[in-house]
């Protein structure tokens, strides 16, 4: 990822009704507005949400706030949340902050 490229978080609705969020770039304070806008695509009637971290080289505590907010919205709409593409830096940040990835019967999380 080009260090000068702006952070984006495109969303795509799959044929199966799953909404995919693909953040691209570092998740830091400057990414907050784009992440907030991406969450607005969640709505009742979706089959689930897939959060793909493949294009996120670095994240700070902004990602923790985003994950908490996204999980709350998924729970409110009874949508399963699947998280993929976590890198070692992401896992370390989650571990150091003692953050537990959201899991519940209505919102299973995978991190493969």
PDB file of N, CA and C in Angstrom:
ATOM      1  N   UNK A   1       0.843  -1.177   0.000  1.00  0.00           N
ATOM      2  CA  UNK A   1       0.000   0.000   0.000  1.00  0.00           C
ATOM      3  C   UNK A   1       0.881   1.231   0.000  1.00  0.00           C
ATOM      4  N   UNK A   2       0.599   2.165  -0.867  1.00  0.00           N
ATOM      5  CA  UNK A   2       1.338   3.408  -0.958  1.00  0.00           C
ATOM      6  C   UNK A   2       1.088   4.239   0.298  1.00  0.00           C
ATOM      7  N   UNK A   3       2.161   4.679   0.952  1.00  0.00           N
ATOM      8  CA  UNK A   3       2.027   5.432   2.196  1.00  0.00           C
ATOM      9  C   UNK A   3       1.273   6.744   2.002  1.00  0.00           C
ATOM     10  N   UNK A   4       1.226   7.252   0.777  1.00  0.00           N
ATOM     11  CA  UNK A   4       0.524   8.509   0.535  1.00  0.00           C
ATOM     12  C   UNK A   4      -0.931   8.294   0.128  1.00  0.00           C
ATOM     13  N   UNK A   5      -1.322   7.070  -0.126  1.00  0.00           N
ATOM     14  CA  UNK A   5      -2.701   6.789  -0.527  1.00  0.00           C
ATOM     15  C   UNK A   5      -3.631   7.016   0.666  1.00  0.00           C
ATOM     16  N   UNK A   6      -4.780   7.632   0.427  1.00  0.00           N
ATOM     17  CA  UNK A   6      -5.720   7.848   1.528  1.00  0.00           C
ATOM     18  C   UNK A   6      -6.361   6.531   1.964  1.00  0.00           C
ATOM     19  N   UNK A   7      -6.714   6.452   3.215  1.00  0.00           N
ATOM     20  CA  UNK A   7      -7.393   5.285   3.738  1.00  0.00           C
ATOM     21  C   UNK A   7      -8.786   5.205   3.117  1.00  0.00           C
ATOM     22  N   UNK A   8      -9.195   4.005   2.763  1.00  0.00           N
ATOM     23  CA  UNK A   8     -10.551   3.776   2.261  1.00  0.00           C
ATOM     24  C   UNK A   8     -11.121   2.532   2.934  1.00  0.00           C
ATOM     25  N   UNK A   9     -12.423   2.426   2.897  1.00  0.00           N
ATOM     26  CA  UNK A   9     -13.086   1.223   3.401  1.00  0.00           C
ATOM     27  C   UNK A   9     -14.280   0.913   2.508  1.00  0.00           C
ATOM     28  N   UNK A  10     -14.000   0.368   1.318  1.00  0.00           N
ATOM     29  CA  UNK A  10     -15.096   0.044   0.408  1.00  0.00           C
ATOM     30  C   UNK A  10     -15.962  -1.084   0.965  1.00  0.00           C
ATOM     31  N   UNK A  11     -17.206  -1.050   0.582  1.00  0.00           N
ATOM     32  CA  UNK A  11     -18.146  -2.100   0.960  1.00  0.00           C
ATOM     33  C   UNK A  11     -18.691  -2.737  -0.306  1.00  0.00           C
ATOM     34  N   UNK A  12     -19.047  -4.011  -0.201  1.00  0.00           N
ATOM     35  CA  UNK A  12     -19.624  -4.716  -1.343  1.00  0.00           C
ATOM     36  C   UNK A  12     -20.662  -5.696  -0.826  1.00  0.00           C
ATOM     37  N   UNK A  13     -21.796  -5.741  -1.487  1.00  0.00           N
ATOM     38  CA  UNK A  13     -22.853  -6.680  -1.127  1.00  0.00           C
ATOM     39  C   UNK A  13     -22.768  -7.872  -2.067  1.00  0.00           C
ATOM     40  N   UNK A  14     -22.515  -9.040  -1.493  1.00  0.00           N
ATOM     41  CA  UNK A  14     -22.410 -10.255  -2.290  1.00  0.00           C
ATOM     42  C   UNK A  14     -23.767 -10.806  -2.672  1.00  0.00           C
ATOM     43  N   UNK A  15     -23.775 -11.703  -3.645  1.00  0.00           N
ATOM     44  CA  UNK A  15     -25.018 -12.349  -4.089  1.00  0.00           C
ATOM     45  C   UNK A  15     -25.696 -13.121  -2.965  1.00  0.00           C
ATOM     46  N   UNK A  16     -24.916 -13.541  -1.965  1.00  0.00           N
ATOM     47  CA  UNK A  16     -25.475 -14.293  -0.840  1.00  0.00           C
ATOM     48  C   UNK A  16     -26.039 -13.391   0.246  1.00  0.00           C
ATOM     49  N   UNK A  17     -25.995 -12.077   0.047  1.00  0.00           N
ATOM     50  CA  UNK A  17     -26.534 -11.142   1.031  1.00  0.00           C
ATOM     51  C   UNK A  17     -25.552 -10.755   2.120  1.00  0.00           C
ATOM     52  N   UNK A  18     -24.282 -11.151   1.971  1.00  0.00           N
ATOM     53  CA  UNK A  18     -23.252 -10.791   2.941  1.00  0.00           C
ATOM     54  C   UNK A  18     -22.605  -9.478   2.527  1.00  0.00           C
ATOM     55  N   UNK A  19     -22.512  -8.554   3.476  1.00  0.00           N
ATOM     56  CA  UNK A  19     -21.848  -7.287   3.244  1.00  0.00           C
ATOM     57  C   UNK A  19     -20.376  -7.439   3.613  1.00  0.00           C
ATOM     58  N   UNK A  20     -19.492  -7.114   2.693  1.00  0.00           N
ATOM     59  CA  UNK A  20     -18.055  -7.177   2.953  1.00  0.00           C
ATOM     60  C   UNK A  20     -17.506  -5.771   3.097  1.00  0.00           C
ATOM     61  N   UNK A  21     -16.756  -5.566   4.179  1.00  0.00           N
ATOM     62  CA  UNK A  21     -16.034  -4.317   4.415  1.00  0.00           C
ATOM     63  C   UNK A  21     -14.561  -4.631   4.244  1.00  0.00           C
ATOM     64  N   UNK A  22     -13.879  -3.855   3.379  1.00  0.00           N
ATOM     65  CA  UNK A  22     -12.460  -4.087   3.109  1.00  0.00           C
ATOM     66  C   UNK A  22     -11.653  -2.816   3.378  1.00  0.00           C
ATOM     67  N   UNK A  23     -11.289  -2.594   4.641  1.00  0.00           N
ATOM     68  CA  UNK A  23     -10.453  -1.430   4.911  1.00  0.00           C
ATOM     69  C   UNK A  23      -9.117  -1.557   4.185  1.00  0.00           C
ATOM     70  N   UNK A  24      -8.649  -0.438   3.624  1.00  0.00           N
ATOM     71  CA  UNK A  24      -7.397  -0.416   2.867  1.00  0.00           C
ATOM     72  C   UNK A  24      -6.526   0.715   3.382  1.00  0.00           C
ATOM     73  N   UNK A  25      -5.417   0.339   4.029  1.00  0.00           N
ATOM     74  CA  UNK A  25      -4.503   1.318   4.586  1.00  0.00           C
ATOM     75  C   UNK A  25      -4.405   1.146   6.089  1.00  0.00           C
ATOM     76  N   UNK A  26      -3.599   1.995   6.695  1.00  0.00           N
ATOM     77  CA  UNK A  26      -3.432   1.952   8.141  1.00  0.00           C
ATOM     78  C   UNK A  26      -4.712   2.400   8.837  1.00  0.00           C
ATOM     79  N   UNK A  27      -5.111   1.654   9.854  1.00  0.00           N
ATOM     80  CA  UNK A  27      -6.260   2.074  10.660  1.00  0.00           C
ATOM     81  C   UNK A  27      -5.703   2.846  11.849  1.00  0.00           C
ATOM     82  N   UNK A  28      -5.824   4.174  11.729  1.00  0.00           N
ATOM     83  CA  UNK A  28      -5.427   5.077  12.793  1.00  0.00           C
ATOM     84  C   UNK A  28      -6.493   6.167  12.864  1.00  0.00           C
ATOM     85  N   UNK A  29      -6.250   7.189  13.639  1.00  0.00           N
ATOM     86  CA  UNK A  29      -7.272   8.217  13.842  1.00  0.00           C
ATOM     87  C   UNK A  29      -7.788   8.806  12.531  1.00  0.00           C
ATOM     88  N   UNK A  30      -6.933   8.921  11.542  1.00  0.00           N
ATOM     89  CA  UNK A  30      -7.366   9.487  10.261  1.00  0.00           C
ATOM     90  C   UNK A  30      -8.335   8.583   9.507  1.00  0.00           C
ATOM     91  N   UNK A  31      -8.405   7.318   9.878  1.00  0.00           N
ATOM     92  CA  UNK A  31      -9.310   6.365   9.233  1.00  0.00           C
ATOM     93  C   UNK A  31     -10.702   6.374   9.845  1.00  0.00           C
ATOM     94  N   UNK A  32     -10.847   7.020  10.979  1.00  0.00           N
ATOM     95  CA  UNK A  32     -12.104   6.963  11.738  1.00  0.00           C
ATOM     96  C   UNK A  32     -13.335   7.329  10.900  1.00  0.00           C
ATOM     97  N   UNK A  33     -13.284   8.432  10.174  1.00  0.00           N
ATOM     98  CA  UNK A  33     -14.454   8.879   9.406  1.00  0.00           C
ATOM     99  C   UNK A  33     -14.849   7.859   8.336  1.00  0.00           C
ATOM    100  N   UNK A  34     -13.882   7.304   7.629  1.00  0.00           N
ATOM    101  CA  UNK A  34     -14.182   6.315   6.582  1.00  0.00           C
ATOM    102  C   UNK A  34     -14.764   5.040   7.192  1.00  0.00           C
ATOM    103  N   UNK A  35     -14.260   4.637   8.344  1.00  0.00           N
ATOM    104  CA  UNK A  35     -14.788   3.435   9.009  1.00  0.00           C
ATOM    105  C   UNK A  35     -16.215   3.672   9.478  1.00  0.00           C
ATOM    106  N   UNK A  36     -16.470   4.860   9.991  1.00  0.00           N
ATOM    107  CA  UNK A  36     -17.829   5.194  10.437  1.00  0.00           C
ATOM    108  C   UNK A  36     -18.794   5.167   9.257  1.00  0.00           C
ATOM    109  N   UNK A  37     -18.391   5.741   8.132  1.00  0.00           N
ATOM    110  CA  UNK A  37     -19.252   5.734   6.930  1.00  0.00           C
ATOM    111  C   UNK A  37     -19.513   4.305   6.459  1.00  0.00           C
ATOM    112  N   UNK A  38     -18.502   3.455   6.488  1.00  0.00           N
ATOM    113  CA  UNK A  38     -18.670   2.069   6.027  1.00  0.00           C
ATOM    114  C   UNK A  38     -19.699   1.329   6.878  1.00  0.00           C
ATOM    115  N   UNK A  39     -19.717   1.614   8.171  1.00  0.00           N
ATOM    116  CA  UNK A  39     -20.678   0.932   9.049  1.00  0.00           C
ATOM    117  C   UNK A  39     -22.126   1.297   8.718  1.00  0.00           C
ATOM    118  N   UNK A  40     -22.322   2.428   8.094  1.00  0.00           N
ATOM    119  CA  UNK A  40     -23.683   2.853   7.742  1.00  0.00           C
ATOM    120  C   UNK A  40     -24.315   1.947   6.692  1.00  0.00           C
ATOM    121  N   UNK A  41     -23.511   1.122   6.035  1.00  0.00           N
ATOM    122  CA  UNK A  41     -24.048   0.174   5.046  1.00  0.00           C
ATOM    123  C   UNK A  41     -24.747  -1.014   5.725  1.00  0.00           C
ATOM    124  N   UNK A  42     -24.518  -1.219   7.011  1.00  0.00           N
ATOM    125  CA  UNK A  42     -25.200  -2.312   7.724  1.00  0.00           C
ATOM    126  C   UNK A  42     -26.671  -1.979   7.861  1.00  0.00           C
ATOM    127  N   UNK A  43     -27.498  -2.990   7.654  1.00  0.00           N
ATOM    128  CA  UNK A  43     -28.943  -2.781   7.743  1.00  0.00           C
ATOM    129  C   UNK A  43     -29.626  -4.117   7.965  1.00  0.00           C
ATOM    130  N   UNK A  44     -30.842  -4.086   8.452  1.00  0.00           N
ATOM    131  CA  UNK A  44     -31.597  -5.338   8.585  1.00  0.00           C
ATOM    132  C   UNK A  44     -31.776  -5.984   7.216  1.00  0.00           C
ATOM    133  N   UNK A  45     -31.842  -7.278   7.206  1.00  0.00           N
ATOM    134  CA  UNK A  45     -32.065  -8.013   5.963  1.00  0.00           C
ATOM    135  C   UNK A  45     -30.792  -8.579   5.361  1.00  0.00           C
ATOM    136  N   UNK A  46     -29.639  -8.121   5.830  1.00  0.00           N
ATOM    137  CA  UNK A  46     -28.394  -8.721   5.359  1.00  0.00           C
ATOM    138  C   UNK A  46     -28.264 -10.122   5.943  1.00  0.00           C
ATOM    139  N   UNK A  47     -27.454 -10.941   5.314  1.00  0.00           N
ATOM    140  CA  UNK A  47     -27.224 -12.310   5.808  1.00  0.00           C
ATOM    141  C   UNK A  47     -26.026 -12.378   6.753  1.00  0.00           C
ATOM    142  N   UNK A  48     -25.159 -11.376   6.697  1.00  0.00           N
ATOM    143  CA  UNK A  48     -23.988 -11.354   7.549  1.00  0.00           C
ATOM    144  C   UNK A  48     -23.043 -10.257   7.125  1.00  0.00           C
ATOM    145  N   UNK A  49     -21.953 -10.119   7.898  1.00  0.00           N
ATOM    146  CA  UNK A  49     -20.937  -9.109   7.622  1.00  0.00           C
ATOM    147  C   UNK A  49     -19.574  -9.787   7.636  1.00  0.00           C
ATOM    148  N   UNK A  50     -18.783  -9.499   6.613  1.00  0.00           N
ATOM    149  CA  UNK A  50     -17.419 -10.007   6.517  1.00  0.00           C
ATOM    150  C   UNK A  50     -16.483  -8.808   6.564  1.00  0.00           C
ATOM    151  N   UNK A  51     -15.606  -8.779   7.552  1.00  0.00           N
ATOM    152  CA  UNK A  51     -14.602  -7.735   7.683  1.00  0.00           C
ATOM    153  C   UNK A  51     -13.256  -8.325   7.285  1.00  0.00           C
ATOM    154  N   UNK A  52     -12.687  -7.818   6.201  1.00  0.00           N
ATOM    155  CA  UNK A  52     -11.456  -8.360   5.631  1.00  0.00           C
ATOM    156  C   UNK A  52     -10.291  -7.401   5.879  1.00  0.00           C
ATOM    157  N   UNK A  53      -9.364  -7.807   6.754  1.00  0.00           N
ATOM    158  CA  UNK A  53      -8.217  -6.980   7.118  1.00  0.00           C
ATOM    159  C   UNK A  53      -6.997  -7.201   6.220  1.00  0.00           C
ATOM    160  N   UNK A  54      -7.131  -7.904   5.114  1.00  0.00           N
ATOM    161  CA  UNK A  54      -5.986  -8.213   4.256  1.00  0.00           C
ATOM    162  C   UNK A  54      -5.184  -6.997   3.817  1.00  0.00           C
ATOM    163  N   UNK A  55      -5.837  -5.874   3.598  1.00  0.00           N
ATOM    164  CA  UNK A  55      -5.150  -4.678   3.084  1.00  0.00           C
ATOM    165  C   UNK A  55      -4.859  -3.655   4.190  1.00  0.00           C
ATOM    166  N   UNK A  56      -4.785  -4.119   5.428  1.00  0.00           N
ATOM    167  CA  UNK A  56      -4.494  -3.238   6.565  1.00  0.00           C
ATOM    168  C   UNK A  56      -3.117  -3.601   7.120  1.00  0.00           C
ATOM    169  N   UNK A  57      -2.083  -2.829   6.784  1.00  0.00           N
ATOM    170  CA  UNK A  57      -0.747  -3.166   7.272  1.00  0.00           C
ATOM    171  C   UNK A  57      -0.535  -2.847   8.755  1.00  0.00           C
ATOM    172  N   UNK A  58      -1.286  -1.877   9.284  1.00  0.00           N
ATOM    173  CA  UNK A  58      -1.090  -1.429  10.669  1.00  0.00           C
ATOM    174  C   UNK A  58      -2.416  -0.949  11.239  1.00  0.00           C
ATOM    175  N   UNK A  59      -2.597  -1.180  12.537  1.00  0.00           N
ATOM    176  CA  UNK A  59      -3.766  -0.613  13.203  1.00  0.00           C
ATOM    177  C   UNK A  59      -3.386  -0.170  14.600  1.00  0.00           C
ATOM    178  N   UNK A  60      -4.070   0.898  15.067  1.00  0.00           N
ATOM    179  CA  UNK A  60      -3.889   1.347  16.437  1.00  0.00           C
ATOM    180  C   UNK A  60      -5.214   1.190  17.170  1.00  0.00           C
ATOM    181  N   UNK A  61      -5.387   1.900  18.261  1.00  0.00           N
ATOM    182  CA  UNK A  61      -6.602   1.729  19.060  1.00  0.00           C
ATOM    183  C   UNK A  61      -7.869   2.183  18.339  1.00  0.00           C
ATOM    184  N   UNK A  62      -7.720   2.925  17.262  1.00  0.00           N
ATOM    185  CA  UNK A  62      -8.890   3.280  16.446  1.00  0.00           C
ATOM    186  C   UNK A  62      -9.584   2.017  15.959  1.00  0.00           C
ATOM    187  N   UNK A  63      -8.812   1.001  15.632  1.00  0.00           N
ATOM    188  CA  UNK A  63      -9.393  -0.267  15.181  1.00  0.00           C
ATOM    189  C   UNK A  63     -10.185  -0.943  16.294  1.00  0.00           C
ATOM    190  N   UNK A  64      -9.741  -0.807  17.528  1.00  0.00           N
ATOM    191  CA  UNK A  64     -10.474  -1.410  18.646  1.00  0.00           C
ATOM    192  C   UNK A  64     -11.844  -0.756  18.799  1.00  0.00           C
ATOM    193  N   UNK A  65     -11.874   0.561  18.696  1.00  0.00           N
ATOM    194  CA  UNK A  65     -13.167   1.273  18.772  1.00  0.00           C
ATOM    195  C   UNK A  65     -14.062   0.860  17.601  1.00  0.00           C
ATOM    196  N   UNK A  66     -13.466   0.755  16.414  1.00  0.00           N
ATOM    197  CA  UNK A  66     -14.227   0.342  15.234  1.00  0.00           C
ATOM    198  C   UNK A  66     -14.797  -1.065  15.414  1.00  0.00           C
ATOM    199  N   UNK A  67     -13.972  -2.002  15.875  1.00  0.00           N
ATOM    200  CA  UNK A  67     -14.446  -3.375  16.076  1.00  0.00           C
ATOM    201  C   UNK A  67     -15.585  -3.427  17.088  1.00  0.00           C
ATOM    202  N   UNK A  68     -15.466  -2.673  18.160  1.00  0.00           N
ATOM    203  CA  UNK A  68     -16.530  -2.647  19.174  1.00  0.00           C
ATOM    204  C   UNK A  68     -17.822  -2.086  18.597  1.00  0.00           C
ATOM    205  N   UNK A  69     -17.705  -1.008  17.860  1.00  0.00           N
ATOM    206  CA  UNK A  69     -18.876  -0.383  17.254  1.00  0.00           C
ATOM    207  C   UNK A  69     -19.509  -1.286  16.196  1.00  0.00           C
ATOM    208  N   UNK A  70     -18.676  -1.881  15.359  1.00  0.00           N
ATOM    209  CA  UNK A  70     -19.181  -2.786  14.321  1.00  0.00           C
ATOM    210  C   UNK A  70     -19.891  -3.982  14.949  1.00  0.00           C
ATOM    211  N   UNK A  71     -19.297  -4.539  15.979  1.00  0.00           N
ATOM    212  CA  UNK A  71     -19.922  -5.672  16.648  1.00  0.00           C
ATOM    213  C   UNK A  71     -21.274  -5.273  17.244  1.00  0.00           C
ATOM    214  N   UNK A  72     -21.355  -4.099  17.847  1.00  0.00           N
ATOM    215  CA  UNK A  72     -22.625  -3.635  18.420  1.00  0.00           C
ATOM    216  C   UNK A  72     -23.692  -3.491  17.335  1.00  0.00           C
ATOM    217  N   UNK A  73     -23.306  -2.955  16.179  1.00  0.00           N
ATOM    218  CA  UNK A  73     -24.285  -2.810  15.078  1.00  0.00           C
ATOM    219  C   UNK A  73     -24.707  -4.179  14.540  1.00  0.00           C
ATOM    220  N   UNK A  74     -23.748  -5.091  14.410  1.00  0.00           N
ATOM    221  CA  UNK A  74     -24.089  -6.441  13.948  1.00  0.00           C
ATOM    222  C   UNK A  74     -25.047  -7.117  14.936  1.00  0.00           C
ATOM    223  N   UNK A  75     -24.777  -6.963  16.208  1.00  0.00           N
ATOM    224  CA  UNK A  75     -25.654  -7.549  17.232  1.00  0.00           C
ATOM    225  C   UNK A  75     -27.045  -6.933  17.157  1.00  0.00           C
ATOM    226  N   UNK A  76     -27.122  -5.629  16.980  1.00  0.00           N
ATOM    227  CA  UNK A  76     -28.412  -4.950  16.899  1.00  0.00           C
ATOM    228  C   UNK A  76     -29.252  -5.463  15.734  1.00  0.00           C
ATOM    229  N   UNK A  77     -28.596  -5.831  14.632  1.00  0.00           N
ATOM    230  CA  UNK A  77     -29.304  -6.332  13.452  1.00  0.00           C
ATOM    231  C   UNK A  77     -29.284  -7.859  13.369  1.00  0.00           C
ATOM    232  N   UNK A  78     -28.773  -8.519  14.416  1.00  0.00           N
ATOM    233  CA  UNK A  78     -28.678  -9.991  14.467  1.00  0.00           C
ATOM    234  C   UNK A  78     -27.916 -10.540  13.258  1.00  0.00           C
ATOM    235  N   UNK A  79     -26.780  -9.910  12.955  1.00  0.00           N
ATOM    236  CA  UNK A  79     -25.959 -10.316  11.816  1.00  0.00           C
ATOM    237  C   UNK A  79     -24.693 -11.001  12.300  1.00  0.00           C
ATOM    238  N   UNK A  80     -24.352 -12.159  11.744  1.00  0.00           N
ATOM    239  CA  UNK A  80     -23.062 -12.759  12.081  1.00  0.00           C
ATOM    240  C   UNK A  80     -21.925 -11.909  11.517  1.00  0.00           C
ATOM    241  N   UNK A  81     -20.844 -11.817  12.284  1.00  0.00           N
ATOM    242  CA  UNK A  81     -19.672 -11.060  11.894  1.00  0.00           C
ATOM    243  C   UNK A  81     -18.497 -12.015  11.737  1.00  0.00           C
ATOM    244  N   UNK A  82     -17.894 -12.000  10.563  1.00  0.00           N
ATOM    245  CA  UNK A  82     -16.731 -12.849  10.281  1.00  0.00           C
ATOM    246  C   UNK A  82     -15.553 -11.934   9.966  1.00  0.00           C
ATOM    247  N   UNK A  83     -14.442 -12.140  10.687  1.00  0.00           N
ATOM    248  CA  UNK A  83     -13.253 -11.314  10.507  1.00  0.00           C
ATOM    249  C   UNK A  83     -12.136 -12.186   9.949  1.00  0.00           C
ATOM    250  N   UNK A  84     -11.542 -11.732   8.860  1.00  0.00           N
ATOM    251  CA  UNK A  84     -10.435 -12.469   8.252  1.00  0.00           C
ATOM    252  C   UNK A  84      -9.282 -11.519   7.977  1.00  0.00           C
ATOM    253  N   UNK A  85      -8.114 -12.097   7.702  1.00  0.00           N
ATOM    254  CA  UNK A  85      -6.964 -11.326   7.285  1.00  0.00           C
ATOM    255  C   UNK A  85      -6.185 -10.662   8.398  1.00  0.00           C
ATOM    256  N   UNK A  86      -6.399 -11.089   9.645  1.00  0.00           N
ATOM    257  CA  UNK A  86      -5.639 -10.486  10.742  1.00  0.00           C
ATOM    258  C   UNK A  86      -4.170 -10.852  10.621  1.00  0.00           C
ATOM    259  N   UNK A  87      -3.313  -9.866  10.716  1.00  0.00           N
ATOM    260  CA  UNK A  87      -1.864 -10.033  10.621  1.00  0.00           C
ATOM    261  C   UNK A  87      -1.267 -10.120  12.030  1.00  0.00           C
ATOM    262  N   UNK A  88      -0.006 -10.495  12.121  1.00  0.00           N
ATOM    263  CA  UNK A  88       0.632 -10.560  13.442  1.00  0.00           C
ATOM    264  C   UNK A  88       0.548  -9.232  14.221  1.00  0.00           C
ATOM    265  N   UNK A  89       0.725  -8.086  13.538  1.00  0.00           N
ATOM    266  CA  UNK A  89       0.642  -6.806  14.245  1.00  0.00           C
ATOM    267  C   UNK A  89      -0.757  -6.587  14.801  1.00  0.00           C
ATOM    268  N   UNK A  90      -1.771  -6.970  14.047  1.00  0.00           N
ATOM    269  CA  UNK A  90      -3.155  -6.820  14.510  1.00  0.00           C
ATOM    270  C   UNK A  90      -3.381  -7.669  15.758  1.00  0.00           C
ATOM    271  N   UNK A  91      -2.956  -8.924  15.674  1.00  0.00           N
ATOM    272  CA  UNK A  91      -3.140  -9.840  16.811  1.00  0.00           C
ATOM    273  C   UNK A  91      -2.382  -9.345  18.044  1.00  0.00           C
ATOM    274  N   UNK A  92      -1.185  -8.798  17.809  1.00  0.00           N
ATOM    275  CA  UNK A  92      -0.407  -8.270  18.937  1.00  0.00           C
ATOM    276  C   UNK A  92      -1.131  -7.085  19.573  1.00  0.00           C
ATOM    277  N   UNK A  93      -1.656  -6.179  18.767  1.00  0.00           N
ATOM    278  CA  UNK A  93      -2.401  -5.030  19.291  1.00  0.00           C
ATOM    279  C   UNK A  93      -3.603  -5.505  20.101  1.00  0.00           C
ATOM    280  N   UNK A  94      -4.326  -6.475  19.568  1.00  0.00           N
ATOM    281  CA  UNK A  94      -5.488  -7.013  20.280  1.00  0.00           C
ATOM    282  C   UNK A  94      -5.065  -7.653  21.599  1.00  0.00           C
ATOM    283  N   UNK A  95      -3.969  -8.388  21.563  1.00  0.00           N
ATOM    284  CA  UNK A  95      -3.476  -9.063  22.758  1.00  0.00           C
ATOM    285  C   UNK A  95      -2.979  -8.062  23.807  1.00  0.00           C
ATOM    286  N   UNK A  96      -2.185  -7.094  23.393  1.00  0.00           N
ATOM    287  CA  UNK A  96      -1.647  -6.096  24.326  1.00  0.00           C
ATOM    288  C   UNK A  96      -2.740  -5.275  25.002  1.00  0.00           C
ATOM    289  N   UNK A  97      -3.821  -5.053  24.287  1.00  0.00           N
ATOM    290  CA  UNK A  97      -4.926  -4.274  24.850  1.00  0.00           C
ATOM    291  C   UNK A  97      -5.942  -5.164  25.567  1.00  0.00           C
ATOM    292  N   UNK A  98      -5.657  -6.471  25.593  1.00  0.00           N
ATOM    293  CA  UNK A  98      -6.557  -7.446  26.212  1.00  0.00           C
ATOM    294  C   UNK A  98      -7.949  -7.393  25.578  1.00  0.00           C
ATOM    295  N   UNK A  99      -7.966  -7.104  24.274  1.00  0.00           N
ATOM    296  CA  UNK A  99      -9.224  -7.022  23.537  1.00  0.00           C
ATOM    297  C   UNK A  99      -9.626  -8.414  23.071  1.00  0.00           C
ATOM    298  N   UNK A 100     -10.841  -8.765  23.332  1.00  0.00           N
ATOM    299  CA  UNK A 100     -11.376 -10.051  22.894  1.00  0.00           C
ATOM    300  C   UNK A 100     -12.225  -9.824  21.656  1.00  0.00           C
ATOM    301  N   UNK A 101     -11.907 -10.543  20.596  1.00  0.00           N
ATOM    302  CA  UNK A 101     -12.731 -10.433  19.396  1.00  0.00           C
ATOM    303  C   UNK A 101     -14.151 -10.820  19.746  1.00  0.00           C
ATOM    304  N   UNK A 102     -15.124 -10.085  19.218  1.00  0.00           N
ATOM    305  CA  UNK A 102     -16.518 -10.349  19.574  1.00  0.00           C
ATOM    306  C   UNK A 102     -16.981 -11.724  19.093  1.00  0.00           C
ATOM    307  N   UNK A 103     -17.597 -12.450  20.000  1.00  0.00           N
ATOM    308  CA  UNK A 103     -18.224 -13.719  19.656  1.00  0.00           C
ATOM    309  C   UNK A 103     -19.507 -13.856  20.453  1.00  0.00           C
ATOM    310  N   UNK A 104     -20.515 -14.356  19.824  1.00  0.00           N
ATOM    311  CA  UNK A 104     -21.782 -14.638  20.485  1.00  0.00           C
ATOM    312  C   UNK A 104     -22.573 -15.550  19.562  1.00  0.00           C
ATOM    313  N   UNK A 105     -23.659 -16.144  20.047  1.00  0.00           N
ATOM    314  CA  UNK A 105     -24.454 -17.021  19.181  1.00  0.00           C
ATOM    315  C   UNK A 105     -24.977 -16.323  17.931  1.00  0.00           C
ATOM    316  N   UNK A 106     -25.271 -15.023  18.017  1.00  0.00           N
ATOM    317  CA  UNK A 106     -25.795 -14.317  16.846  1.00  0.00           C
ATOM    318  C   UNK A 106     -24.693 -13.649  16.038  1.00  0.00           C
ATOM    319  N   UNK A 107     -23.484 -13.655  16.549  1.00  0.00           N
ATOM    320  CA  UNK A 107     -22.411 -12.974  15.850  1.00  0.00           C
ATOM    321  C   UNK A 107     -21.093 -13.751  15.963  1.00  0.00           C
ATOM    322  N   UNK A 108     -21.026 -14.918  15.326  1.00  0.00           N
ATOM    323  CA  UNK A 108     -19.782 -15.678  15.398  1.00  0.00           C
ATOM    324  C   UNK A 108     -18.670 -14.962  14.643  1.00  0.00           C
ATOM    325  N   UNK A 109     -17.484 -15.005  15.197  1.00  0.00           N
ATOM    326  CA  UNK A 109     -16.350 -14.346  14.564  1.00  0.00           C
ATOM    327  C   UNK A 109     -15.303 -15.382  14.217  1.00  0.00           C
ATOM    328  N   UNK A 110     -14.835 -15.328  12.988  1.00  0.00           N
ATOM    329  CA  UNK A 110     -13.739 -16.184  12.590  1.00  0.00           C
ATOM    330  C   UNK A 110     -12.559 -15.290  12.257  1.00  0.00           C
ATOM    331  N   UNK A 111     -11.376 -15.782  12.511  1.00  0.00           N
ATOM    332  CA  UNK A 111     -10.202 -14.963  12.256  1.00  0.00           C
ATOM    333  C   UNK A 111      -9.198 -15.676  11.373  1.00  0.00           C
ATOM    334  N   UNK A 112      -9.651 -16.603  10.591  1.00  0.00           N
ATOM    335  CA  UNK A 112      -8.746 -17.365   9.715  1.00  0.00           C
ATOM    336  C   UNK A 112      -8.197 -16.487   8.623  1.00  0.00           C
TER     337      UNK A 112
END
